[in-house]
Amino acid sequence: PAGSLWITHFDVVHAAGINLSDRVRHMIKFIYVQRSERTVPSWNCVDERWSNPDGLESPWDLEVAWSHTWDWMCGKRDRYENFRLNHDAGSAGDITELAQSLDPEGPVGEQLATIRQLAILGPAAAEAVPALMAMLNQDHQAARAGAVYALGAIGEAAVSPLIERVKEAGEKGWGDEAPCWNEGTVTPMDEAHALASIGSPAVAPLIELADAAGEWGRINAIFALGEMDSQAAEAVPTLIRCLEDDSHRIVRTALDALGTIGGDAVSAVPRMSRFLTETRPEWEEVTTGRRRWIARDQVRVNVAEAISRLGSQAIAAEDALIEALDDECGYVALYATDALQHLGSPRGQRA
């Protein structure tokens, strides 16, 4: 009915649906952008301690993932703080037995129960890293997510094998089944998500990988760094160099990462802003998607969004942002408008 409010998964909207009526359907879509790294809860948080909700009806227990997200929302640097507080590692069971019992072909419920116990053991479960990595990139999303965050709970011992997996994928290349869905956008490997969840111990190896792993490997390394916020600040010089790459996917991923890491990323604003006006012949090709976007459109969207996150520090981009208000891609103009509003300059506000 009129006035209804829907909160839905983005993919549901993009999947569309059959219109069974004889009327045109209209929808207003609100896009929210996080502008700064969280340091405290952004809402009236009564208790920062995580606990699974009463009456939880989820088919799978993914507390290790839920509490990790909760700690991120609360601005905690250690995103496994609540998970450790909620569980006694001494009662989690025998590591060797747990690792041996983790069967990628077994029932999902049993997989998740074992993964949960290994996550509770944390760094002590280092010998289970190969068993958990065997669960990555499988068909069942819940089992994959559990394994990703369990590897994050183990931490530093998982870094080297995860890095090696991403490196191998980069050397192998895209193949015939590149994980793309729209406008050439890619879905990162589970290994990249696991490295991101580990945090600081993975930063230096990821920086090295971002310079040397082949396009697909580099994209995953850059993505993982961007997911760490300011913990990956030392990666900024490497990410700025990535802006000169011929691959629009590497450029786009680096722009996203610079926007979320912040800090010294401001030094890249003059280079970033030039993407709003320049182009390259190889970026003019229509990639995929009904909107007929080309790679240049997505690069410009990512630039404007990244600059908007840098706020008033990105004043050097003002001229390019004003010019981008007339970009033929509406999303570019939208994010340029948003960025100008947050520059705070009188000229930007008038534009």
XYZ file of C-alpha atoms in Angstrom:
351
model
C 0.000 0.000 0.000
C 0.978 3.648 -0.396
C 3.504 4.837 2.168
C 4.955 1.387 2.804
C 8.597 1.164 3.853
C 10.650 -1.827 2.760
C 14.083 -2.721 4.095
C 15.467 -5.330 1.748
C 18.652 -6.926 0.497
C 20.092 -4.977 -2.431
C 20.247 -8.069 -4.647
C 16.493 -8.573 -4.224
C 15.877 -5.143 -5.728
C 18.231 -5.816 -8.618
C 16.613 -9.164 -9.267
C 13.423 -7.228 -10.053
C 10.179 -9.184 -10.207
C 7.078 -9.724 -12.257
C 4.623 -6.852 -12.210
C 1.244 -8.573 -11.922
C -0.680 -5.305 -12.066
C -1.493 -3.108 -15.057
C 0.155 -0.072 -13.408
C 3.722 1.238 -13.545
C 5.536 0.634 -10.276
C 7.749 3.360 -8.834
C 10.351 3.085 -6.117
C 12.506 5.635 -4.327
C 15.907 4.183 -3.532
C 18.030 5.664 -0.753
C 21.782 5.071 -0.920
C 23.733 5.341 2.316
C 27.477 5.945 2.359
C 29.657 5.604 5.427
C 31.862 8.696 5.484
C 34.255 7.932 8.303
C 35.636 4.995 10.177
C 33.541 3.962 13.118
C 35.068 4.617 16.540
C 31.898 4.428 18.645
C 28.353 3.202 17.986
C 26.428 5.650 15.803
C 23.161 4.918 17.620
C 21.982 5.039 21.218
C 23.729 1.816 22.189
C 22.783 0.678 25.688
C 25.132 -2.308 25.765
C 28.094 -2.986 23.479
C 28.175 -6.635 24.507
C 26.959 -8.929 21.709
C 24.476 -11.707 22.330
C 22.366 -13.597 19.828
C 18.830 -12.132 19.822
C 16.157 -13.865 21.869
C 13.895 -15.946 19.671
C 16.470 -16.083 16.885
C 14.987 -17.949 13.909
C 18.032 -18.124 11.652
C 18.521 -21.622 10.203
C 22.264 -21.411 10.932
C 24.266 -20.115 13.883
C 26.834 -17.673 12.524
C 27.639 -15.874 15.763
C 31.307 -15.608 14.798
C 30.283 -13.513 11.768
C 27.476 -11.591 13.480
C 29.576 -10.570 16.459
C 32.436 -9.545 14.157
C 30.085 -7.182 12.311
C 28.706 -5.921 15.629
C 32.201 -5.105 16.921
C 32.925 -3.244 13.676
C 29.718 -1.234 14.078
C 30.730 -0.413 17.651
C 34.080 0.892 16.421
C 36.226 -1.779 18.047
C 39.694 -2.365 16.606
C 39.515 -5.982 17.781
C 36.487 -7.366 15.977
C 36.578 -10.673 17.820
C 36.354 -9.090 21.255
C 32.750 -10.043 21.921
C 33.093 -13.520 20.466
C 35.963 -14.293 22.835
C 34.135 -12.781 25.792
C 31.141 -15.004 25.089
C 33.058 -18.300 24.958
C 35.561 -20.290 27.001
C 38.311 -21.628 24.725
C 39.134 -24.266 27.331
C 35.849 -26.066 26.677
C 35.932 -25.988 22.875
C 37.278 -29.512 22.370
C 40.291 -31.257 20.872
C 41.750 -29.334 17.905
C 42.990 -32.345 15.987
C 39.686 -34.185 16.283
C 37.742 -31.096 15.267
C 39.940 -30.483 12.215
C 39.681 -34.089 11.098
C 35.916 -34.105 11.497
C 35.379 -31.033 9.293
C 34.051 -32.608 6.100
C 33.365 -30.286 3.112
C 30.792 -32.825 1.908
C 29.092 -33.269 5.292
C 25.817 -31.815 6.618
C 25.941 -28.039 6.941
C 24.770 -28.071 10.545
C 27.632 -30.341 11.570
C 30.101 -28.247 9.571
C 29.019 -25.060 11.305
C 29.125 -26.640 14.756
C 32.736 -27.713 14.163
C 33.694 -24.363 12.634
C 32.236 -22.593 15.666
C 34.337 -24.651 18.058
C 37.489 -23.950 16.046
C 36.707 -20.226 16.067
C 36.318 -20.358 19.844
C 39.800 -21.873 20.108
C 41.166 -18.926 18.121
C 44.962 -18.817 17.581
C 45.332 -22.173 19.338
C 43.523 -23.808 16.390
C 46.318 -23.040 13.904
C 46.594 -26.678 12.801
C 42.986 -26.502 11.588
C 43.762 -23.807 8.984
C 43.971 -26.277 6.035
C 40.654 -27.876 7.024
C 38.955 -24.481 7.250
C 40.424 -23.350 3.936
C 38.921 -26.430 2.308
C 35.518 -24.998 3.242
C 36.076 -21.768 1.291
C 34.424 -21.088 -2.069
C 31.997 -23.973 -1.585
C 28.338 -23.913 -2.614
C 26.805 -23.274 0.812
C 27.111 -19.638 1.796
C 26.688 -20.177 5.538
C 29.490 -22.725 5.740
C 31.748 -20.451 3.710
C 31.007 -17.443 5.914
C 31.637 -19.451 9.066
C 34.993 -20.645 7.738
C 36.000 -17.116 6.680
C 35.458 -15.671 10.138
C 36.904 -18.701 11.920
C 40.118 -18.171 9.959
C 39.997 -14.552 11.063
C 39.671 -15.675 14.679
C 42.752 -17.886 14.302
C 44.608 -14.874 12.962
C 48.264 -14.679 12.049
C 48.790 -18.418 11.508
C 46.271 -18.280 8.657
C 47.888 -15.366 6.809
C 50.594 -17.180 4.817
C 48.398 -19.990 3.423
C 45.640 -17.523 2.534
C 48.119 -15.204 0.827
C 49.522 -18.144 -1.131
C 46.031 -19.113 -2.304
C 45.347 -15.583 -3.568
C 48.765 -15.431 -5.212
C 48.119 -18.703 -7.039
C 44.750 -17.432 -8.240
C 46.399 -14.273 -9.519
C 49.020 -16.228 -11.434
C 46.338 -18.458 -12.922
C 44.360 -15.475 -14.178
C 40.704 -14.932 -14.876
C 39.981 -18.000 -16.981
C 36.680 -18.398 -18.788
C 34.475 -17.877 -15.748
C 35.444 -14.529 -14.296
C 33.335 -13.788 -11.193
C 31.647 -10.713 -12.688
C 28.037 -9.682 -12.334
C 27.453 -6.136 -13.565
C 29.539 -3.470 -15.297
C 32.543 -5.732 -14.822
C 32.203 -5.705 -11.041
C 33.844 -8.701 -9.384
C 33.080 -10.875 -6.386
C 36.259 -11.239 -4.294
C 37.544 -14.619 -3.182
C 36.617 -15.947 0.249
C 40.336 -15.873 1.001
C 40.325 -12.088 0.587
C 37.461 -11.761 3.063
C 39.327 -13.982 5.525
C 42.494 -11.886 5.240
C 40.448 -8.736 5.786
C 38.932 -10.225 8.933
C 42.418 -10.992 10.292
C 43.396 -7.332 10.113
C 46.829 -5.900 10.921
C 48.925 -9.108 10.645
C 47.833 -9.424 7.017
C 48.590 -5.841 5.917
C 52.263 -6.176 4.900
C 51.786 -9.414 2.885
C 48.746 -7.922 1.166
C 50.686 -4.803 0.188
C 53.312 -7.010 -1.430
C 50.601 -8.992 -3.190
C 48.914 -5.829 -4.456
C 52.051 -5.063 -6.447
C 52.811 -8.464 -7.887
C 50.056 -11.055 -8.092
C 48.452 -10.652 -11.516
C 45.217 -8.737 -12.054
C 42.863 -11.077 -10.209
C 45.231 -11.574 -7.275
C 45.896 -7.851 -7.000
C 42.186 -7.034 -6.998
C 41.642 -9.399 -4.084
C 44.614 -8.009 -2.166
C 43.473 -4.404 -2.678
C 39.906 -5.295 -1.671
C 41.118 -6.910 1.567
C 43.181 -3.841 2.452
C 40.216 -1.553 1.875
C 38.064 -3.621 4.243
C 40.475 -2.900 7.124
C 39.862 0.865 7.281
C 42.750 2.773 8.897
C 44.471 -0.435 9.995
C 45.753 -0.551 6.404
C 47.056 3.041 6.360
C 50.559 1.932 5.368
C 49.088 0.602 2.100
C 48.139 4.076 0.815
C 51.322 4.659 -1.274
C 50.842 1.284 -2.980
C 47.166 2.016 -3.633
C 48.009 5.400 -5.143
C 50.398 3.673 -7.558
C 47.566 1.329 -8.514
C 45.640 4.309 -9.888
C 48.024 4.344 -12.854
C 47.180 0.753 -13.822
C 45.626 -0.040 -17.200
C 43.008 -2.291 -15.585
C 39.832 -0.420 -14.719
C 39.032 -3.125 -12.161
C 42.271 -2.497 -10.291
C 41.733 1.269 -10.468
C 38.165 0.965 -9.216
C 39.106 -1.319 -6.340
C 41.989 0.959 -5.349
C 39.677 3.985 -5.364
C 37.265 2.219 -3.030
C 40.103 1.231 -0.717
C 41.534 4.751 -0.577
C 38.112 6.124 0.283
C 37.638 3.754 3.224
C 41.206 3.910 4.558
C 41.292 7.727 4.523
C 44.234 9.411 6.216
C 47.081 9.988 3.763
C 44.731 9.083 0.901
C 44.057 12.837 0.707
C 47.412 13.184 -1.063
C 45.903 11.258 -3.981
C 42.966 13.649 -4.488
C 44.535 15.555 -7.449
C 45.142 12.253 -9.262
C 41.749 10.871 -8.302
C 39.875 13.933 -9.471
C 41.359 13.718 -12.978
C 39.440 10.484 -13.507
C 36.261 12.593 -13.475
C 37.234 14.186 -16.772
C 39.763 11.937 -18.487
C 39.145 8.578 -20.081
C 40.943 5.796 -21.906
C 39.849 4.083 -25.141
C 39.718 0.670 -23.493
C 37.310 2.049 -20.880
C 34.703 3.034 -23.479
C 33.494 -0.498 -24.122
C 30.101 -1.495 -22.739
C 30.773 -4.231 -20.230
C 27.612 -5.881 -18.899
C 24.311 -4.867 -17.417
C 21.031 -3.483 -18.678
C 22.060 0.072 -17.852
C 24.662 -0.057 -20.615
C 27.285 1.426 -18.334
C 30.829 1.440 -19.591
C 33.940 0.974 -17.472
C 34.551 4.740 -17.456
C 31.173 5.304 -15.772
C 32.015 2.974 -12.921
C 35.485 4.473 -12.484
C 33.921 7.929 -12.178
C 31.278 6.726 -9.739
C 33.975 5.197 -7.555
C 36.061 8.383 -7.716
C 33.199 10.639 -6.685
C 32.179 8.296 -3.873
C 35.753 8.020 -2.579
C 36.202 11.797 -2.648
C 32.904 12.310 -0.832
C 34.239 10.186 2.048
C 37.280 12.456 2.385
C 35.066 15.484 3.069
C 36.560 18.980 3.270
C 40.090 17.587 2.906
C 39.333 16.912 -0.775
C 38.977 20.594 -1.735
C 41.506 20.099 -4.566
C 38.807 18.133 -6.411
C 36.274 20.988 -6.425
C 36.669 22.005 -10.098
C 36.450 18.427 -11.358
C 33.419 17.709 -9.169
C 31.580 20.765 -10.497
C 32.274 19.637 -14.058
C 31.047 16.136 -13.157
C 27.608 17.530 -12.287
C 26.911 17.417 -16.026
C 28.185 13.872 -16.524
C 25.872 11.831 -18.726
C 25.852 9.065 -16.119
C 23.382 10.113 -13.452
C 25.152 8.238 -10.677
C 28.361 10.183 -11.308
C 26.460 13.462 -10.992
C 24.719 12.178 -7.859
C 27.932 11.331 -6.034
C 29.598 14.512 -7.287
C 26.742 16.508 -5.767
C 27.178 14.668 -2.491
C 30.942 15.239 -2.496
C 30.488 18.964 -3.146
C 28.047 19.251 -0.274
C 30.627 17.778 2.065
C 33.490 19.925 0.800
C 31.754 22.755 2.622
C 33.052 25.535 0.352
C 30.708 28.375 -0.687
C 31.465 27.735 -4.379
C 30.717 24.025 -4.030
C 27.436 24.741 -2.248
C 26.347 27.175 -4.964
C 27.132 24.670 -7.700
